[in-house]
């Protein structure tokens, strides 16, 4: 629901503001996210991990709040000291909102991880939704009233404050005096987790910052729209991974896990189920989606959209392996893999963006995903029994090719000149692919296993 709301909001903002002005907002969001990463230091992930193991929420959460004060001070101080440099990316009038946003982001995201660690994952959906509803609703009103980019920014800050308050209320944690062991426990996990967290954040925002530097704000907007369209393909992956990892961590901490290969295999199938057909569908319909949905000024990013969709396939598999290793105390290995992927992403973006702009950004980001996934698969410790679902993934590929053939035949006979025609073709593609999936016995069994895991509160692992 969050991504769907965000998708429609970006569609509206793109049509109202155009590529240049929308690019200003995305650049602000990128800078804010990087500053939030600096203020995190891997502590959010450590909170989730330690809470799921011990359940001593009061002391752990209080320790995390205290630990975050130092990097938060550094982040806010950095805005003051480097404001001259920052104004190359964001307008000077947005520096104060940047400070407020950094403070809010530091603790807003933490309470999401607190709920995850308390094994109340289903409640995080409502907390995240509160932020998105406020941002979309208030942002739409302010843009309609003529406040432009400033309106979207202040709507975002209001949404962050709403999520922080709601998350704190929903959490069962209260103020307590933490012991030294809580600080050490959080710090020992956070120092490895930070590289993983940093890798994810850089993968998401480095390309935007470099595009702003080398290609301008219109390129930023077009690329970010393509990125968000491709992110829709990751909805099942994120929902499933968010649900399973805190549980595996809990089972592992209580020594209840002997072999969860089937669970991981089901996760991979669910992760790839929408992504693979999405790649094939976007090859045919990607340019029309960007032009008819967002505006003609975004159509030049169609090639980047296809490349990003391919990268999402690698990310889908890699995210399952990365979360699995993190949940089973192989966080140091995950950190090294994230660093390698981050290094690949940085180098590739620095090389390709100045030459190829939006397409170069998509290539660099996708290469980072590919390297991270390949290393995760190759280096997975042998004591974690995982069997890659080759048969099911192959079936997904076959069903996607059939859909691709049907859509390709239709588009040679039909001119896609209006949104209703585009929607009709998308629906046809979904129906053709869905029929193929449902005809596969192995895929149906995997989907049932995934549903059972997602809904059962206490599954016994064989």
PDB file of C-alpha atoms in Angstrom, residues 19-261:
ATOM      1  CA  UNK A  19      10.740  17.015 -14.454  1.00  0.00           C
ATOM      2  CA  UNK A  20      12.933  19.949 -13.356  1.00  0.00           C
ATOM      3  CA  UNK A  21      10.993  20.910 -10.229  1.00  0.00           C
ATOM      4  CA  UNK A  22      10.290  17.316  -9.232  1.00  0.00           C
ATOM      5  CA  UNK A  23      14.023  16.695  -9.522  1.00  0.00           C
ATOM      6  CA  UNK A  24      14.583  19.357  -6.846  1.00  0.00           C
ATOM      7  CA  UNK A  25      12.490  17.363  -4.377  1.00  0.00           C
ATOM      8  CA  UNK A  26      14.176  14.054  -5.192  1.00  0.00           C
ATOM      9  CA  UNK A  27      17.576  15.671  -4.676  1.00  0.00           C
ATOM     10  CA  UNK A  28      16.461  16.983  -1.265  1.00  0.00           C
ATOM     11  CA  UNK A  29      15.210  13.508  -0.376  1.00  0.00           C
ATOM     12  CA  UNK A  30      18.521  11.953  -1.439  1.00  0.00           C
ATOM     13  CA  UNK A  31      20.590  14.342   0.696  1.00  0.00           C
ATOM     14  CA  UNK A  32      18.252  13.784   3.656  1.00  0.00           C
ATOM     15  CA  UNK A  33      18.547  10.010   3.333  1.00  0.00           C
ATOM     16  CA  UNK A  34      22.353  10.160   3.252  1.00  0.00           C
ATOM     17  CA  UNK A  35      22.387  12.309   6.387  1.00  0.00           C
ATOM     18  CA  UNK A  36      20.011   9.844   8.068  1.00  0.00           C
ATOM     19  CA  UNK A  37      22.475   7.056   7.255  1.00  0.00           C
ATOM     20  CA  UNK A  38      25.277   8.994   8.940  1.00  0.00           C
ATOM     21  CA  UNK A  39      23.087   9.335  12.029  1.00  0.00           C
ATOM     22  CA  UNK A  40      22.265   5.636  12.139  1.00  0.00           C
ATOM     23  CA  UNK A  41      25.652   3.838  12.282  1.00  0.00           C
ATOM     24  CA  UNK A  42      23.868   0.478  11.970  1.00  0.00           C
ATOM     25  CA  UNK A  43      22.049   0.936  15.293  1.00  0.00           C
ATOM     26  CA  UNK A  44      18.553   0.434  13.862  1.00  0.00           C
ATOM     27  CA  UNK A  45      19.368  -3.056  12.612  1.00  0.00           C
ATOM     28  CA  UNK A  46      21.084  -3.873  15.905  1.00  0.00           C
ATOM     29  CA  UNK A  47      17.920  -2.914  17.806  1.00  0.00           C
ATOM     30  CA  UNK A  48      15.824  -5.332  15.756  1.00  0.00           C
ATOM     31  CA  UNK A  49      18.338  -8.151  16.190  1.00  0.00           C
ATOM     32  CA  UNK A  50      18.857  -7.805  19.943  1.00  0.00           C
ATOM     33  CA  UNK A  51      15.161  -7.327  20.731  1.00  0.00           C
ATOM     34  CA  UNK A  52      14.190 -10.459  18.788  1.00  0.00           C
ATOM     35  CA  UNK A  53      16.779 -12.419  20.791  1.00  0.00           C
ATOM     36  CA  UNK A  54      16.229 -11.189  24.339  1.00  0.00           C
ATOM     37  CA  UNK A  55      12.985  -9.184  24.466  1.00  0.00           C
ATOM     38  CA  UNK A  56      14.474  -6.734  27.031  1.00  0.00           C
ATOM     39  CA  UNK A  57      12.968  -3.842  25.132  1.00  0.00           C
ATOM     40  CA  UNK A  58      13.149  -1.033  27.706  1.00  0.00           C
ATOM     41  CA  UNK A  59      16.909  -1.171  28.270  1.00  0.00           C
ATOM     42  CA  UNK A  60      17.806  -1.873  24.630  1.00  0.00           C
ATOM     43  CA  UNK A  61      15.650   0.912  23.193  1.00  0.00           C
ATOM     44  CA  UNK A  62      16.888   3.414  25.777  1.00  0.00           C
ATOM     45  CA  UNK A  63      20.482   2.468  24.980  1.00  0.00           C
ATOM     46  CA  UNK A  64      19.794   2.916  21.268  1.00  0.00           C
ATOM     47  CA  UNK A  65      18.261   6.364  21.806  1.00  0.00           C
ATOM     48  CA  UNK A  66      21.353   7.431  23.748  1.00  0.00           C
ATOM     49  CA  UNK A  67      23.798   5.959  21.229  1.00  0.00           C
ATOM     50  CA  UNK A  68      22.141   7.845  18.383  1.00  0.00           C
ATOM     51  CA  UNK A  69      22.710  11.248  19.974  1.00  0.00           C
ATOM     52  CA  UNK A  70      26.385  11.392  19.015  1.00  0.00           C
ATOM     53  CA  UNK A  71      26.040  10.631  15.281  1.00  0.00           C
ATOM     54  CA  UNK A  72      22.944  12.835  15.174  1.00  0.00           C
ATOM     55  CA  UNK A  73      24.989  15.738  16.516  1.00  0.00           C
ATOM     56  CA  UNK A  74      27.642  15.030  13.873  1.00  0.00           C
ATOM     57  CA  UNK A  75      25.029  14.934  11.106  1.00  0.00           C
ATOM     58  CA  UNK A  76      23.344  18.195  12.120  1.00  0.00           C
ATOM     59  CA  UNK A  77      26.702  19.860  12.662  1.00  0.00           C
ATOM     60  CA  UNK A  78      27.772  18.741   9.214  1.00  0.00           C
ATOM     61  CA  UNK A  79      24.845  20.603   7.674  1.00  0.00           C
ATOM     62  CA  UNK A  80      26.048  23.854   9.253  1.00  0.00           C
ATOM     63  CA  UNK A  81      29.716  23.379   8.384  1.00  0.00           C
ATOM     64  CA  UNK A  82      29.137  22.192   4.810  1.00  0.00           C
ATOM     65  CA  UNK A  83      26.104  24.300   3.966  1.00  0.00           C
ATOM     66  CA  UNK A  84      28.016  26.013   1.173  1.00  0.00           C
ATOM     67  CA  UNK A  85      28.631  22.670  -0.493  1.00  0.00           C
ATOM     68  CA  UNK A  86      25.100  21.402   0.193  1.00  0.00           C
ATOM     69  CA  UNK A  87      23.549  24.383  -1.590  1.00  0.00           C
ATOM     70  CA  UNK A  88      24.990  22.945  -4.799  1.00  0.00           C
ATOM     71  CA  UNK A  89      22.403  20.199  -4.399  1.00  0.00           C
ATOM     72  CA  UNK A  90      19.495  21.746  -2.496  1.00  0.00           C
ATOM     73  CA  UNK A  91      18.170  25.290  -2.382  1.00  0.00           C
ATOM     74  CA  UNK A  92      19.342  27.357   0.597  1.00  0.00           C
ATOM     75  CA  UNK A  93      15.721  27.770   1.722  1.00  0.00           C
ATOM     76  CA  UNK A  94      15.591  23.996   2.297  1.00  0.00           C
ATOM     77  CA  UNK A  95      18.549  23.783   4.700  1.00  0.00           C
ATOM     78  CA  UNK A  96      16.392  24.244   7.803  1.00  0.00           C
ATOM     79  CA  UNK A  97      13.927  21.529   6.665  1.00  0.00           C
ATOM     80  CA  UNK A  98      17.003  19.374   6.058  1.00  0.00           C
ATOM     81  CA  UNK A  99      18.074  19.735   9.710  1.00  0.00           C
ATOM     82  CA  UNK A 100      14.571  18.968  10.991  1.00  0.00           C
ATOM     83  CA  UNK A 101      14.268  16.012   8.649  1.00  0.00           C
ATOM     84  CA  UNK A 102      17.598  14.558   9.812  1.00  0.00           C
ATOM     85  CA  UNK A 103      16.496  14.680  13.465  1.00  0.00           C
ATOM     86  CA  UNK A 104      13.127  13.113  12.697  1.00  0.00           C
ATOM     87  CA  UNK A 105      14.568  10.397  10.435  1.00  0.00           C
ATOM     88  CA  UNK A 106      17.043   9.283  13.090  1.00  0.00           C
ATOM     89  CA  UNK A 107      14.340   8.102  15.469  1.00  0.00           C
ATOM     90  CA  UNK A 108      11.451   7.532  13.069  1.00  0.00           C
ATOM     91  CA  UNK A 109      13.188   4.599  11.410  1.00  0.00           C
ATOM     92  CA  UNK A 110      14.373   3.218  14.746  1.00  0.00           C
ATOM     93  CA  UNK A 111      10.866   2.595  16.074  1.00  0.00           C
ATOM     94  CA  UNK A 112      10.046   0.579  12.969  1.00  0.00           C
ATOM     95  CA  UNK A 113      12.919  -1.739  13.881  1.00  0.00           C
ATOM     96  CA  UNK A 114      11.741  -1.809  17.502  1.00  0.00           C
ATOM     97  CA  UNK A 115       8.377  -3.209  16.400  1.00  0.00           C
ATOM     98  CA  UNK A 116      10.143  -5.689  14.108  1.00  0.00           C
ATOM     99  CA  UNK A 117      12.336  -6.822  16.997  1.00  0.00           C
ATOM    100  CA  UNK A 118       9.289  -7.251  19.219  1.00  0.00           C
ATOM    101  CA  UNK A 119       7.959  -9.658  16.548  1.00  0.00           C
ATOM    102  CA  UNK A 120       5.066  -7.294  15.817  1.00  0.00           C
ATOM    103  CA  UNK A 121       5.917  -6.973  12.142  1.00  0.00           C
ATOM    104  CA  UNK A 122       2.280  -6.702  11.076  1.00  0.00           C
ATOM    105  CA  UNK A 123       1.933  -3.512  13.137  1.00  0.00           C
ATOM    106  CA  UNK A 124       4.748  -1.789  11.250  1.00  0.00           C
ATOM    107  CA  UNK A 125       2.520  -1.702   8.181  1.00  0.00           C
ATOM    108  CA  UNK A 126       0.105   0.662   9.925  1.00  0.00           C
ATOM    109  CA  UNK A 127       2.960   2.829  11.196  1.00  0.00           C
ATOM    110  CA  UNK A 128       4.536   3.116   7.744  1.00  0.00           C
ATOM    111  CA  UNK A 129       1.135   3.740   6.207  1.00  0.00           C
ATOM    112  CA  UNK A 130       0.511   6.675   8.558  1.00  0.00           C
ATOM    113  CA  UNK A 131       3.592   8.419   7.155  1.00  0.00           C
ATOM    114  CA  UNK A 132       2.655   7.762   3.553  1.00  0.00           C
ATOM    115  CA  UNK A 133      -0.954   8.856   3.959  1.00  0.00           C
ATOM    116  CA  UNK A 134       0.077  12.150   5.568  1.00  0.00           C
ATOM    117  CA  UNK A 135       2.762  12.832   2.953  1.00  0.00           C
ATOM    118  CA  UNK A 136       0.554  12.006  -0.015  1.00  0.00           C
ATOM    119  CA  UNK A 137      -2.522  13.760   1.348  1.00  0.00           C
ATOM    120  CA  UNK A 138      -0.862  16.914   2.631  1.00  0.00           C
ATOM    121  CA  UNK A 139       1.560  17.068  -0.292  1.00  0.00           C
ATOM    122  CA  UNK A 140      -1.280  16.854  -2.811  1.00  0.00           C
ATOM    123  CA  UNK A 141      -3.145  19.662  -1.047  1.00  0.00           C
ATOM    124  CA  UNK A 142      -0.091  21.930  -0.844  1.00  0.00           C
ATOM    125  CA  UNK A 143       0.932  21.351  -4.467  1.00  0.00           C
ATOM    126  CA  UNK A 144      -2.641  22.041  -5.586  1.00  0.00           C
ATOM    127  CA  UNK A 145      -2.543  25.296  -3.624  1.00  0.00           C
ATOM    128  CA  UNK A 146       0.631  26.316  -5.442  1.00  0.00           C
ATOM    129  CA  UNK A 147       3.340  25.675  -2.828  1.00  0.00           C
ATOM    130  CA  UNK A 148       5.324  23.539  -5.256  1.00  0.00           C
ATOM    131  CA  UNK A 149       8.483  21.785  -4.070  1.00  0.00           C
ATOM    132  CA  UNK A 150       8.389  23.513  -0.675  1.00  0.00           C
ATOM    133  CA  UNK A 151       4.930  22.073  -0.068  1.00  0.00           C
ATOM    134  CA  UNK A 152       6.093  18.508  -0.767  1.00  0.00           C
ATOM    135  CA  UNK A 153       9.108  18.961   1.544  1.00  0.00           C
ATOM    136  CA  UNK A 154       7.065  20.222   4.502  1.00  0.00           C
ATOM    137  CA  UNK A 155       4.491  17.504   3.885  1.00  0.00           C
ATOM    138  CA  UNK A 156       7.341  14.978   4.177  1.00  0.00           C
ATOM    139  CA  UNK A 157       8.497  16.450   7.503  1.00  0.00           C
ATOM    140  CA  UNK A 158       4.953  16.363   8.873  1.00  0.00           C
ATOM    141  CA  UNK A 159       4.655  12.742   7.759  1.00  0.00           C
ATOM    142  CA  UNK A 160       7.919  11.820   9.503  1.00  0.00           C
ATOM    143  CA  UNK A 161       6.726  13.409  12.759  1.00  0.00           C
ATOM    144  CA  UNK A 162       3.459  11.480  12.489  1.00  0.00           C
ATOM    145  CA  UNK A 163       5.253   8.167  12.004  1.00  0.00           C
ATOM    146  CA  UNK A 164       7.634   8.851  14.898  1.00  0.00           C
ATOM    147  CA  UNK A 165       4.800   9.599  17.294  1.00  0.00           C
ATOM    148  CA  UNK A 166       2.666   6.675  16.146  1.00  0.00           C
ATOM    149  CA  UNK A 167       5.594   4.232  16.253  1.00  0.00           C
ATOM    150  CA  UNK A 168       6.593   5.290  19.760  1.00  0.00           C
ATOM    151  CA  UNK A 169       3.016   4.869  20.970  1.00  0.00           C
ATOM    152  CA  UNK A 170       2.652   1.408  19.419  1.00  0.00           C
ATOM    153  CA  UNK A 171       5.936   0.158  20.861  1.00  0.00           C
ATOM    154  CA  UNK A 172       5.830  -1.556  24.250  1.00  0.00           C
ATOM    155  CA  UNK A 173       9.179  -0.038  25.256  1.00  0.00           C
ATOM    156  CA  UNK A 174       9.437   2.588  27.979  1.00  0.00           C
ATOM    157  CA  UNK A 175      12.267   4.668  29.430  1.00  0.00           C
ATOM    158  CA  UNK A 176      14.783   2.668  31.471  1.00  0.00           C
ATOM    159  CA  UNK A 177      18.399   2.923  32.606  1.00  0.00           C
ATOM    160  CA  UNK A 178      20.436   0.676  30.294  1.00  0.00           C
ATOM    161  CA  UNK A 179      23.419  -1.272  31.533  1.00  0.00           C
ATOM    162  CA  UNK A 180      26.833  -1.237  29.885  1.00  0.00           C
ATOM    163  CA  UNK A 181      26.144  -4.671  28.396  1.00  0.00           C
ATOM    164  CA  UNK A 182      23.249  -3.259  26.339  1.00  0.00           C
ATOM    165  CA  UNK A 183      25.537  -0.625  24.824  1.00  0.00           C
ATOM    166  CA  UNK A 184      28.174  -3.236  24.045  1.00  0.00           C
ATOM    167  CA  UNK A 185      25.629  -5.659  22.596  1.00  0.00           C
ATOM    168  CA  UNK A 186      24.185  -3.036  20.270  1.00  0.00           C
ATOM    169  CA  UNK A 187      27.628  -1.758  19.313  1.00  0.00           C
ATOM    170  CA  UNK A 188      29.030  -5.195  18.471  1.00  0.00           C
ATOM    171  CA  UNK A 189      26.243  -5.865  15.987  1.00  0.00           C
ATOM    172  CA  UNK A 190      25.976  -2.301  14.689  1.00  0.00           C
ATOM    173  CA  UNK A 191      29.617  -2.033  13.639  1.00  0.00           C
ATOM    174  CA  UNK A 192      29.098  -4.871  11.139  1.00  0.00           C
ATOM    175  CA  UNK A 193      25.536  -3.965  10.264  1.00  0.00           C
ATOM    176  CA  UNK A 194      26.488  -0.410   9.377  1.00  0.00           C
ATOM    177  CA  UNK A 195      28.269  -1.437   6.187  1.00  0.00           C
ATOM    178  CA  UNK A 196      25.196  -3.376   5.106  1.00  0.00           C
ATOM    179  CA  UNK A 197      22.923  -0.448   5.901  1.00  0.00           C
ATOM    180  CA  UNK A 198      25.276   1.985   4.212  1.00  0.00           C
ATOM    181  CA  UNK A 199      25.417  -0.249   1.146  1.00  0.00           C
ATOM    182  CA  UNK A 200      21.637  -0.274   0.782  1.00  0.00           C
ATOM    183  CA  UNK A 201      21.436   3.486   1.256  1.00  0.00           C
ATOM    184  CA  UNK A 202      24.215   4.271  -1.201  1.00  0.00           C
ATOM    185  CA  UNK A 203      22.698   1.901  -3.747  1.00  0.00           C
ATOM    186  CA  UNK A 204      19.479   3.883  -3.472  1.00  0.00           C
ATOM    187  CA  UNK A 205      20.759   7.460  -3.484  1.00  0.00           C
ATOM    188  CA  UNK A 206      24.309   7.723  -4.863  1.00  0.00           C
ATOM    189  CA  UNK A 207      23.091   7.633  -8.443  1.00  0.00           C
ATOM    190  CA  UNK A 208      20.639  10.473  -7.748  1.00  0.00           C
ATOM    191  CA  UNK A 209      23.361  12.703  -6.287  1.00  0.00           C
ATOM    192  CA  UNK A 210      25.755  12.010  -9.158  1.00  0.00           C
ATOM    193  CA  UNK A 211      23.026  12.612 -11.723  1.00  0.00           C
ATOM    194  CA  UNK A 212      22.279  15.963 -10.117  1.00  0.00           C
ATOM    195  CA  UNK A 213      25.949  16.839 -10.387  1.00  0.00           C
ATOM    196  CA  UNK A 214      26.517  15.708 -13.992  1.00  0.00           C
ATOM    197  CA  UNK A 215      23.122  15.729 -15.725  1.00  0.00           C
ATOM    198  CA  UNK A 216      20.801  18.152 -13.907  1.00  0.00           C
ATOM    199  CA  UNK A 217      17.477  17.992 -12.087  1.00  0.00           C
ATOM    200  CA  UNK A 218      15.356  16.807 -15.041  1.00  0.00           C
ATOM    201  CA  UNK A 219      17.585  13.719 -15.334  1.00  0.00           C
ATOM    202  CA  UNK A 220      17.208  13.148 -11.580  1.00  0.00           C
ATOM    203  CA  UNK A 221      13.409  13.226 -11.861  1.00  0.00           C
ATOM    204  CA  UNK A 222      13.286  10.905 -14.886  1.00  0.00           C
ATOM    205  CA  UNK A 223      15.656   8.413 -13.283  1.00  0.00           C
ATOM    206  CA  UNK A 224      13.867   8.483  -9.932  1.00  0.00           C
ATOM    207  CA  UNK A 225      10.525   7.872 -11.643  1.00  0.00           C
ATOM    208  CA  UNK A 226      12.051   4.881 -13.452  1.00  0.00           C
ATOM    209  CA  UNK A 227      13.504   3.667 -10.137  1.00  0.00           C
ATOM    210  CA  UNK A 228      10.126   3.873  -8.424  1.00  0.00           C
ATOM    211  CA  UNK A 229       8.352   2.097 -11.249  1.00  0.00           C
ATOM    212  CA  UNK A 230      10.875  -0.734 -10.947  1.00  0.00           C
ATOM    213  CA  UNK A 231      10.447  -0.760  -7.155  1.00  0.00           C
ATOM    214  CA  UNK A 232       6.829  -1.864  -7.576  1.00  0.00           C
ATOM    215  CA  UNK A 233       8.235  -5.206  -8.749  1.00  0.00           C
ATOM    216  CA  UNK A 234       9.868  -5.646  -5.311  1.00  0.00           C
ATOM    217  CA  UNK A 235       6.686  -5.400  -3.237  1.00  0.00           C
ATOM    218  CA  UNK A 236       6.305  -9.147  -2.470  1.00  0.00           C
ATOM    219  CA  UNK A 237      10.036  -9.475  -1.787  1.00  0.00           C
ATOM    220  CA  UNK A 238      10.082  -6.755   0.835  1.00  0.00           C
ATOM    221  CA  UNK A 239       6.872  -7.844   2.493  1.00  0.00           C
ATOM    222  CA  UNK A 240       7.991 -11.454   2.770  1.00  0.00           C
ATOM    223  CA  UNK A 241      11.567 -10.732   3.854  1.00  0.00           C
ATOM    224  CA  UNK A 242      10.397  -8.287   6.529  1.00  0.00           C
ATOM    225  CA  UNK A 243       8.136 -10.973   7.963  1.00  0.00           C
ATOM    226  CA  UNK A 244      10.468 -13.955   7.929  1.00  0.00           C
ATOM    227  CA  UNK A 245      13.787 -12.567   9.138  1.00  0.00           C
ATOM    228  CA  UNK A 246      12.802 -11.521  12.690  1.00  0.00           C
ATOM    229  CA  UNK A 247      11.265 -14.980  13.149  1.00  0.00           C
ATOM    230  CA  UNK A 248      14.336 -16.816  11.896  1.00  0.00           C
ATOM    231  CA  UNK A 249      16.469 -14.683  14.195  1.00  0.00           C
ATOM    232  CA  UNK A 250      14.240 -15.621  17.123  1.00  0.00           C
ATOM    233  CA  UNK A 251      14.340 -19.321  16.261  1.00  0.00           C
ATOM    234  CA  UNK A 252      18.092 -19.232  15.761  1.00  0.00           C
ATOM    235  CA  UNK A 253      18.610 -17.526  19.113  1.00  0.00           C
ATOM    236  CA  UNK A 254      16.556 -20.259  20.806  1.00  0.00           C
ATOM    237  CA  UNK A 255      18.345 -22.983  18.788  1.00  0.00           C
ATOM    238  CA  UNK A 256      15.121 -24.068  17.094  1.00  0.00           C
ATOM    239  CA  UNK A 257      16.481 -23.928  13.554  1.00  0.00           C
ATOM    240  CA  UNK A 258      17.995 -27.051  12.046  1.00  0.00           C
ATOM    241  CA  UNK A 259      17.062 -26.721   8.408  1.00  0.00           C
ATOM    242  CA  UNK A 260      14.966 -23.915   6.897  1.00  0.00           C
ATOM    243  CA  UNK A 261      15.929 -24.555   3.287  1.00  0.00           C
TER     244      UNK A 261
END
